[in-house]
PDB file of C-alpha atoms and ligand atoms in Angstrom:
ATOM      1  CA  MET A 751       2.492  26.565   5.791  1.00 57.00           C
ATOM      2  CA  TYR A 752       3.723  29.384   3.589  1.00 67.00           C
ATOM      3  CA  PRO A 753       1.694  32.350   4.811  1.00 74.00           C
ATOM      4  CA  SER A 754      -0.420  34.154   2.273  1.00 84.00           C
ATOM      5  CA  GLU A 755       0.810  37.685   1.674  1.00 93.00           C
ATOM      6  CA  LEU A 756      -1.252  40.615   0.530  1.00 94.00           C
ATOM      7  CA  LYS A 757      -0.006  41.969  -2.805  1.00 94.00           C
ATOM      8  CA  ALA A 758       0.881  45.665  -2.959  1.00 93.00           C
ATOM      9  CA  VAL A 759      -1.469  45.995  -5.952  1.00 93.00           C
ATOM     10  CA  PRO A 760      -3.985  43.267  -6.823  1.00 95.00           C
ATOM     11  CA  SER A 761      -3.182  41.559 -10.118  1.00 96.00           C
ATOM     12  CA  VAL A 762      -5.130  39.256 -12.376  1.00 97.00           C
ATOM     13  CA  TRP A 763      -4.276  37.174 -15.432  1.00 97.00           C
ATOM     14  CA  VAL A 764      -6.399  37.382 -18.549  1.00 98.00           C
ATOM     15  CA  THR A 765      -6.975  33.608 -18.333  1.00 97.00           C
ATOM     16  CA  TRP A 766      -8.762  33.960 -14.961  1.00 95.00           C
ATOM     17  CA  LEU A 767     -10.864  36.858 -16.249  1.00 97.00           C
ATOM     18  CA  ALA A 768     -11.813  34.839 -19.340  1.00 98.00           C
ATOM     19  CA  LYS A 769     -13.039  31.891 -17.258  1.00 97.00           C
ATOM     20  CA  LEU A 770     -15.075  34.140 -14.960  1.00 97.00           C
ATOM     21  CA  MET A 771     -16.596  36.097 -17.836  1.00 98.00           C
ATOM     22  CA  ALA A 772     -17.462  32.873 -19.682  1.00 98.00           C
ATOM     23  CA  ASP A 773     -19.061  31.523 -16.497  1.00 96.00           C
ATOM     24  CA  GLU A 774     -16.708  28.549 -16.577  1.00 96.00           C
ATOM     25  CA  LEU A 775     -15.511  29.416 -13.064  1.00 96.00           C
ATOM     26  CA  GLN A 776     -18.287  29.719 -10.501  1.00 96.00           C
ATOM     27  CA  CYS A 777     -16.072  30.229  -7.435  1.00 98.00           C
ATOM     28  CA  GLN A 778     -15.299  33.937  -7.775  1.00 97.00           C
ATOM     29  CA  TRP A 779     -13.415  33.796  -4.485  1.00 98.00           C
ATOM     30  CA  SER A 780     -10.637  31.649  -5.993  1.00 97.00           C
ATOM     31  CA  ALA A 781      -9.868  34.366  -8.566  1.00 97.00           C
ATOM     32  CA  TRP A 782     -10.338  37.096  -5.956  1.00 97.00           C
ATOM     33  CA  PHE A 783      -7.872  35.381  -3.561  1.00 97.00           C
ATOM     34  CA  ARG A 784      -5.281  34.843  -6.325  1.00 97.00           C
ATOM     35  CA  SER A 785      -5.653  38.504  -7.314  1.00 96.00           C
ATOM     36  CA  HIS A 786      -5.028  39.807  -3.806  1.00 97.00           C
ATOM     37  CA  TYR A 787      -2.600  37.306  -2.263  1.00 96.00           C
ATOM     38  CA  THR A 788       0.548  35.322  -2.989  1.00 95.00           C
ATOM     39  CA  TYR A 789       0.332  31.816  -1.548  1.00 95.00           C
ATOM     40  CA  GLU A 790       1.831  28.355  -1.755  1.00 94.00           C
ATOM     41  CA  LYS A 791       0.026  26.511  -4.541  1.00 94.00           C
ATOM     42  CA  LEU A 792      -0.993  22.871  -4.377  1.00 94.00           C
ATOM     43  CA  PRO A 793       0.997  20.714  -6.809  1.00 88.00           C
ATOM     44  CA  SER A 794      -0.814  19.926 -10.029  1.00 82.00           C
ATOM     45  CA  ASN A 795      -1.101  16.521 -11.715  1.00 76.00           C
ATOM     46  CA  PHE A 796      -1.625  18.235 -15.062  1.00 76.00           C
ATOM     47  CA  ASP A 797       0.909  16.965 -17.642  1.00 79.00           C
ATOM     48  CA  SER A 798       2.335  20.358 -18.543  1.00 84.00           C
ATOM     49  CA  ALA A 799       5.292  18.925 -20.519  1.00 86.00           C
ATOM     50  CA  GLN A 800       2.983  17.173 -22.974  1.00 90.00           C
ATOM     51  CA  TRP A 801       0.707  20.208 -23.201  1.00 90.00           C
ATOM     52  CA  LYS A 802       3.667  22.521 -23.834  1.00 92.00           C
ATOM     53  CA  ALA A 803       5.021  20.268 -26.612  1.00 93.00           C
ATOM     54  CA  ARG A 804       1.639  20.191 -28.390  1.00 95.00           C
ATOM     55  CA  HIS A 805       1.144  23.917 -27.948  1.00 96.00           C
ATOM     56  CA  ARG A 806       4.643  24.663 -29.249  1.00 96.00           C
ATOM     57  CA  GLU A 807       4.034  22.546 -32.349  1.00 96.00           C
ATOM     58  CA  LEU A 808       0.768  24.347 -33.114  1.00 97.00           C
ATOM     59  CA  LEU A 809       2.342  27.756 -32.557  1.00 98.00           C
ATOM     60  CA  ASN A 810       5.344  26.947 -34.756  1.00 98.00           C
ATOM     61  CA  GLN A 811       2.996  25.871 -37.556  1.00 97.00           C
ATOM     62  CA  ARG A 812       1.216  29.228 -37.387  1.00 98.00           C
ATOM     63  CA  VAL A 813       4.490  31.174 -37.331  1.00 98.00           C
ATOM     64  CA  THR A 814       5.738  29.337 -40.443  1.00 98.00           C
ATOM     65  CA  CYS A 815       2.442  29.875 -42.235  1.00 97.00           C
ATOM     66  CA  LEU A 816       2.131  33.591 -41.422  1.00 97.00           C
ATOM     67  CA  GLU A 817       5.783  34.356 -42.155  1.00 97.00           C
ATOM     68  CA  ALA A 818       5.277  32.785 -45.593  1.00 98.00           C
ATOM     69  CA  GLU A 819       2.465  35.323 -46.115  1.00 96.00           C
ATOM     70  CA  GLY A 820       4.932  38.110 -45.300  1.00 97.00           C
ATOM     71  CA  ALA A 821       3.573  39.114 -41.881  1.00 97.00           C
ATOM     72  CA  ALA A 822       5.779  40.361 -39.052  1.00 97.00           C
ATOM     73  CA  ILE A 823       5.286  37.920 -36.178  1.00 98.00           C
ATOM     74  CA  PHE A 824       5.688  38.451 -32.460  1.00 98.00           C
ATOM     75  CA  VAL A 825       5.276  35.528 -30.080  1.00 98.00           C
ATOM     76  CA  GLU A 826       4.547  34.977 -26.397  1.00 96.00           C
ATOM     77  CA  GLY A 827       7.028  36.947 -24.239  1.00 96.00           C
ATOM     78  CA  GLU A 828       7.301  39.629 -26.944  1.00 97.00           C
ATOM     79  CA  ASN A 829       3.575  40.266 -26.462  1.00 97.00           C
ATOM     80  CA  TRP A 830       3.538  40.324 -22.656  1.00 97.00           C
ATOM     81  CA  PHE A 831       1.522  43.231 -21.260  1.00 97.00           C
ATOM     82  CA  GLU A 832       0.298  44.687 -18.016  1.00 96.00           C
ATOM     83  CA  VAL A 833      -2.544  47.192 -17.878  1.00 95.00           C
ATOM     84  CA  LEU A 834      -3.448  49.275 -14.827  1.00 93.00           C
ATOM     85  CA  GLY A 835      -6.865  50.934 -14.814  1.00 87.00           C
ATOM     86  CA  ARG A 836      -7.704  54.357 -13.364  1.00 85.00           C
ATOM     87  CA  GLN A 837     -10.981  53.458 -11.673  1.00 85.00           C
ATOM     88  CA  HIS A 838     -10.019  50.174 -10.015  1.00 83.00           C
ATOM     89  CA  SER A 839      -6.667  49.446  -8.429  1.00 86.00           C
ATOM     90  CA  ILE A 840      -5.832  46.194 -10.182  1.00 94.00           C
ATOM     91  CA  LYS A 841      -3.307  45.136 -12.830  1.00 96.00           C
ATOM     92  CA  VAL A 842      -4.371  42.888 -15.709  1.00 97.00           C
ATOM     93  CA  SER A 843      -1.586  40.856 -17.307  1.00 97.00           C
ATOM     94  CA  GLY A 844      -1.464  38.624 -20.340  1.00 97.00           C
ATOM     95  CA  LYS A 845       0.779  37.053 -22.933  1.00 97.00           C
ATOM     96  CA  PRO A 846      -0.921  36.338 -26.271  1.00 98.00           C
ATOM     97  CA  ASP A 847       0.598  33.477 -28.228  1.00 98.00           C
ATOM     98  CA  LEU A 848       1.012  35.394 -31.448  1.00 98.00           C
ATOM     99  CA  VAL A 849       0.568  38.918 -32.787  1.00 98.00           C
ATOM    100  CA  ALA A 850       0.869  39.373 -36.550  1.00 98.00           C
ATOM    101  CA  ILE A 851       1.184  42.634 -38.479  1.00 97.00           C
ATOM    102  CA  LEU A 852       0.867  42.868 -42.244  1.00 95.00           C
ATOM    103  CA  GLY A 853       0.560  46.386 -43.643  1.00 93.00           C
ATOM    104  CA  ASP A 854      -2.456  48.029 -42.026  1.00 91.00           C
ATOM    105  CA  ASP A 855      -3.778  44.707 -40.741  1.00 94.00           C
ATOM    106  CA  ALA A 856      -2.957  43.360 -37.299  1.00 96.00           C
ATOM    107  CA  TRP A 857      -4.364  40.411 -35.459  1.00 97.00           C
ATOM    108  CA  VAL A 858      -3.855  38.327 -32.368  1.00 98.00           C
ATOM    109  CA  GLU A 859      -3.970  34.532 -32.355  1.00 98.00           C
ATOM    110  CA  ASP A 860      -4.224  32.100 -29.498  1.00 98.00           C
ATOM    111  CA  CYS A 861      -3.400  28.410 -29.967  1.00 97.00           C
ATOM    112  CA  LYS A 862      -5.501  25.861 -28.103  1.00 97.00           C
ATOM    113  CA  THR A 863      -4.707  22.171 -27.900  1.00 95.00           C
ATOM    114  CA  GLY A 864      -8.068  21.125 -26.410  1.00 92.00           C
ATOM    115  CA  LYS A 865     -11.683  21.348 -27.509  1.00 94.00           C
ATOM    116  CA  PRO A 866     -13.165  24.836 -28.089  1.00 96.00           C
ATOM    117  CA  LYS A 867     -14.538  26.484 -24.940  1.00 97.00           C
ATOM    118  CA  ASP A 868     -16.353  29.779 -24.390  1.00 97.00           C
ATOM    119  CA  ALA A 869     -13.433  30.971 -22.236  1.00 98.00           C
ATOM    120  CA  ASP A 870     -11.161  30.722 -25.317  1.00 98.00           C
ATOM    121  CA  LEU A 871     -13.293  33.333 -27.061  1.00 98.00           C
ATOM    122  CA  TYR A 872     -13.266  35.645 -24.028  1.00 98.00           C
ATOM    123  CA  GLN A 873      -9.494  35.270 -23.757  1.00 98.00           C
ATOM    124  CA  VAL A 874      -8.869  36.352 -27.329  1.00 98.00           C
ATOM    125  CA  LEU A 875     -11.406  39.220 -27.005  1.00 98.00           C
ATOM    126  CA  LEU A 876      -9.518  40.441 -23.934  1.00 98.00           C
ATOM    127  CA  TYR A 877      -6.257  40.378 -25.895  1.00 98.00           C
ATOM    128  CA  MET A 878      -7.897  42.286 -28.760  1.00 98.00           C
ATOM    129  CA  LEU A 879      -9.008  44.972 -26.304  1.00 97.00           C
ATOM    130  CA  LEU A 880      -5.944  45.204 -24.059  1.00 97.00           C
ATOM    131  CA  VAL A 881      -2.972  44.657 -26.395  1.00 97.00           C
ATOM    132  CA  PRO A 882      -3.553  47.945 -28.298  1.00 96.00           C
ATOM    133  CA  LEU A 883      -3.635  49.758 -24.927  1.00 94.00           C
ATOM    134  CA  SER A 884      -0.241  48.510 -23.861  1.00 93.00           C
ATOM    135  CA  VAL A 885       1.941  46.952 -26.565  1.00 93.00           C
ATOM    136  CA  GLU A 886       3.569  49.845 -28.412  1.00 93.00           C
ATOM    137  CA  ARG A 887       3.660  48.287 -31.874  1.00 93.00           C
ATOM    138  CA  CYS A 888      -0.107  47.714 -31.685  1.00 94.00           C
ATOM    139  CA  GLN A 889      -1.139  51.076 -30.256  1.00 92.00           C
ATOM    140  CA  GLY A 890      -3.755  52.790 -32.390  1.00 89.00           C
ATOM    141  CA  ARG A 891      -4.463  49.567 -34.309  1.00 93.00           C
ATOM    142  CA  ARG A 892      -7.757  47.702 -34.357  1.00 92.00           C
ATOM    143  CA  LEU A 893      -6.893  44.057 -33.803  1.00 96.00           C
ATOM    144  CA  GLU A 894      -8.785  41.157 -35.300  1.00 98.00           C
ATOM    145  CA  GLY A 895      -8.639  37.838 -33.444  1.00 98.00           C
ATOM    146  CA  ARG A 896      -8.235  34.183 -34.279  1.00 98.00           C
ATOM    147  CA  LEU A 897      -8.497  30.994 -32.246  1.00 98.00           C
ATOM    148  CA  VAL A 898      -6.321  28.182 -33.558  1.00 98.00           C
ATOM    149  CA  TYR A 899      -7.171  24.555 -32.722  1.00 97.00           C
ATOM    150  CA  PRO A 900      -5.421  21.420 -34.004  1.00 96.00           C
ATOM    151  CA  ASP A 901      -8.154  20.835 -36.630  1.00 95.00           C
ATOM    152  CA  SER A 902      -9.827  24.195 -37.090  1.00 96.00           C
ATOM    153  CA  MET A 903      -9.558  27.974 -36.817  1.00 97.00           C
ATOM    154  CA  ILE A 904     -12.181  30.471 -35.661  1.00 98.00           C
ATOM    155  CA  ASP A 905     -11.943  34.116 -36.721  1.00 98.00           C
ATOM    156  CA  VAL A 906     -13.048  36.652 -34.106  1.00 98.00           C
ATOM    157  CA  PRO A 907     -14.084  39.968 -35.689  1.00 98.00           C
ATOM    158  CA  ALA A 908     -12.907  43.203 -34.039  1.00 97.00           C
ATOM    159  CA  GLY A 909     -16.574  44.259 -33.743  1.00 97.00           C
ATOM    160  CA  GLN A 910     -17.101  41.677 -30.995  1.00 98.00           C
ATOM    161  CA  VAL A 911     -15.087  43.904 -28.668  1.00 97.00           C
ATOM    162  CA  ASN A 912     -18.259  45.928 -28.160  1.00 98.00           C
ATOM    163  CA  ALA A 913     -19.882  47.961 -25.378  1.00 98.00           C
ATOM    164  CA  GLU A 914     -21.553  44.879 -23.888  1.00 98.00           C
ATOM    165  CA  PHE A 915     -18.237  43.035 -23.657  1.00 98.00           C
ATOM    166  CA  LYS A 916     -16.512  46.054 -22.071  1.00 98.00           C
ATOM    167  CA  ALA A 917     -19.330  46.413 -19.527  1.00 98.00           C
ATOM    168  CA  GLN A 918     -18.964  42.738 -18.572  1.00 98.00           C
ATOM    169  CA  LEU A 919     -15.207  43.222 -18.170  1.00 97.00           C
ATOM    170  CA  ARG A 920     -15.727  46.280 -15.918  1.00 97.00           C
ATOM    171  CA  GLU A 921     -18.148  44.329 -13.751  1.00 97.00           C
ATOM    172  CA  THR A 922     -15.694  41.425 -13.371  1.00 97.00           C
ATOM    173  CA  ILE A 923     -12.805  43.785 -12.613  1.00 97.00           C
ATOM    174  CA  ALA A 924     -14.926  45.543  -9.978  1.00 96.00           C
ATOM    175  CA  THR A 925     -15.576  42.183  -8.269  1.00 96.00           C
ATOM    176  CA  LEU A 926     -11.907  41.159  -8.257  1.00 96.00           C
ATOM    177  CA  SER A 927     -10.450  44.519  -7.232  1.00 95.00           C
ATOM    178  CA  ASN A 928     -12.929  45.004  -4.379  1.00 95.00           C
ATOM    179  CA  PRO A 929     -11.307  44.623  -0.916  1.00 94.00           C
ATOM    180  CA  THR A 930     -14.504  42.823   0.118  1.00 96.00           C
ATOM    181  CA  GLN A 931     -14.166  39.124  -0.564  1.00 96.00           C
ATOM    182  CA  ALA A 932     -15.945  37.736  -3.613  1.00 97.00           C
ATOM    183  CA  ARG A 933     -18.461  34.925  -3.445  1.00 96.00           C
ATOM    184  CA  LYS A 934     -17.091  31.484  -2.629  1.00 97.00           C
ATOM    185  CA  VAL A 935     -18.771  28.523  -4.334  1.00 97.00           C
ATOM    186  CA  PRO A 936     -17.269  25.282  -3.016  1.00 97.00           C
ATOM    187  CA  SER A 937     -17.936  22.209  -5.117  1.00 96.00           C
ATOM    188  CA  PHE A 938     -15.992  19.051  -5.768  1.00 96.00           C
ATOM    189  CA  GLN A 939     -16.200  19.750  -9.513  1.00 95.00           C
ATOM    190  CA  GLU A 940     -14.172  22.988  -9.111  1.00 96.00           C
ATOM    191  CA  CYS A 941     -12.218  22.374  -5.923  1.00 97.00           C
ATOM    192  CA  ARG A 942     -10.465  19.332  -7.387  1.00 95.00           C
ATOM    193  CA  TYR A 943      -8.849  21.564 -10.041  1.00 94.00           C
ATOM    194  CA  CYS A 944      -8.171  24.479  -7.666  1.00 96.00           C
ATOM    195  CA  ASP A 945      -4.602  25.093  -6.434  1.00 95.00           C
ATOM    196  CA  ILE A 946      -5.732  26.822  -3.210  1.00 97.00           C
ATOM    197  CA  SER A 947      -5.275  24.408  -0.312  1.00 96.00           C
ATOM    198  CA  ALA A 948      -7.589  23.875   2.667  1.00 96.00           C
ATOM    199  CA  GLU A 949      -5.056  25.856   4.723  1.00 94.00           C
ATOM    200  CA  TYR A 950      -6.301  28.989   2.943  1.00 96.00           C
ATOM    201  CA  CYS A 951      -9.795  27.840   1.993  1.00 97.00           C
ATOM    202  CA  LEU A 952     -11.576  26.091   4.839  1.00 96.00           C
ATOM    203  CA  GLU A 953     -14.570  25.249   2.624  1.00 97.00           C
ATOM    204  CA  ARG A 954     -12.487  23.277   0.113  1.00 97.00           C
ATOM    205  CA  VAL A 955     -14.353  20.098  -0.948  1.00 96.00           C
ATOM    206  CA  GLU A 956     -11.843  17.256  -1.056  1.00 93.00           C
ATOM    207  CA  SER A 957     -14.039  14.337  -2.079  1.00 91.00           C
ATOM    208  CA  LYS A 958     -17.146  13.616  -4.069  1.00 85.00           C
ATOM    209  CA  SER A 959     -20.291  13.127  -2.046  1.00 76.00           C
ATOM    210  CA  THR A 960     -21.923   9.718  -2.432  1.00 75.00           C
ATOM    211  CA  ASP A 961     -24.934  10.717  -0.381  1.00 74.00           C
ATOM    212  CA  TYR A 962     -27.854  10.344  -2.823  1.00 71.00           C
ATOM    213  CA  GLY A 963     -30.475  10.985  -0.172  1.00 74.00           C
ATOM    214  CA  SER A 964     -33.426   8.675   0.333  1.00 79.00           C
ATOM    215  CA  MET A 965     -34.921   6.747  -2.584  1.00 82.00           C
ATOM    216  CA  HIS A 966     -37.987   8.361  -4.101  1.00 81.00           C
ATOM    217  CA  ASP A 967     -40.691   7.612  -6.653  1.00 86.00           C
ATOM    218  CA  LEU A 968     -40.146  10.620  -8.942  1.00 85.00           C
ATOM    219  CA  PHE A 969     -38.505   8.531 -11.661  1.00 87.00           C
TER     220      PHE A 969
HETATM  221  S1  SF4 N2201     -10.911  25.224  -2.983  1.00 72.61           S
HETATM  222 FE1  SF4 N2201     -12.971  25.299  -3.857  1.00 72.61          FE
HETATM  223  S2  SF4 N2201     -14.115  26.747  -2.593  1.00 72.61           S
HETATM  224 FE2  SF4 N2201     -11.955  27.034  -2.168  1.00 72.61          FE
HETATM  225  S3  SF4 N2201     -11.313  28.663  -3.538  1.00 72.61           S
HETATM  226 FE3  SF4 N2201     -10.891  26.774  -4.614  1.00 72.61          FE
HETATM  227  S4  SF4 N2201     -12.744  26.374  -5.817  1.00 72.61           S
HETATM  228 FE4  SF4 N2201     -13.280  27.906  -4.287  1.00 72.61          FE
END
């Protein structure tokens, strides 16, 4: 087995933070472990080629549309950022799909090929908060947000990056940056999508329980 190695500085991706903050990831330990260690990931059966093709098509449509409106467009790697906080030793990284600037207006868009999820909203809110802290062309700007789906778009007003959201982010960052391990919540529903093998996580649930207990008269 590839041994897990402690990172010099813990690091977390915006996508993990978004899932935790949206309560779409109950096993905090999985994000905590990924933040603190490098490890050999389990192979995924996710069809990334098909996903990438669909995502690329959606993103290209938005680029064409926004360029026609006269906006300056920056995509993916051009928007990559890394933010290091003062209070907690942890880096937060992200790569928004699209940042557009038109005069005094600036906004960040994220393209999603699946159905809308709460984590999508948290992800774009995190970009709206963190991009102006780190990407030079956006510094000092108040970013609006937009979620782009194949059949719809959802605008995310800048005002949603409020004190309550920031407090929730600080709480999540405190959990992930803490040297004390976060709470582990093993369940087949999450473990089957988790890339942390049983070599690192002894509690990993590999199969669905078919133990329904004894029959009862409740219903
Ligand atoms: S395998 Fe399951 S219990 Fe272990 S870290 Fe992943 S989600 Fe959590």
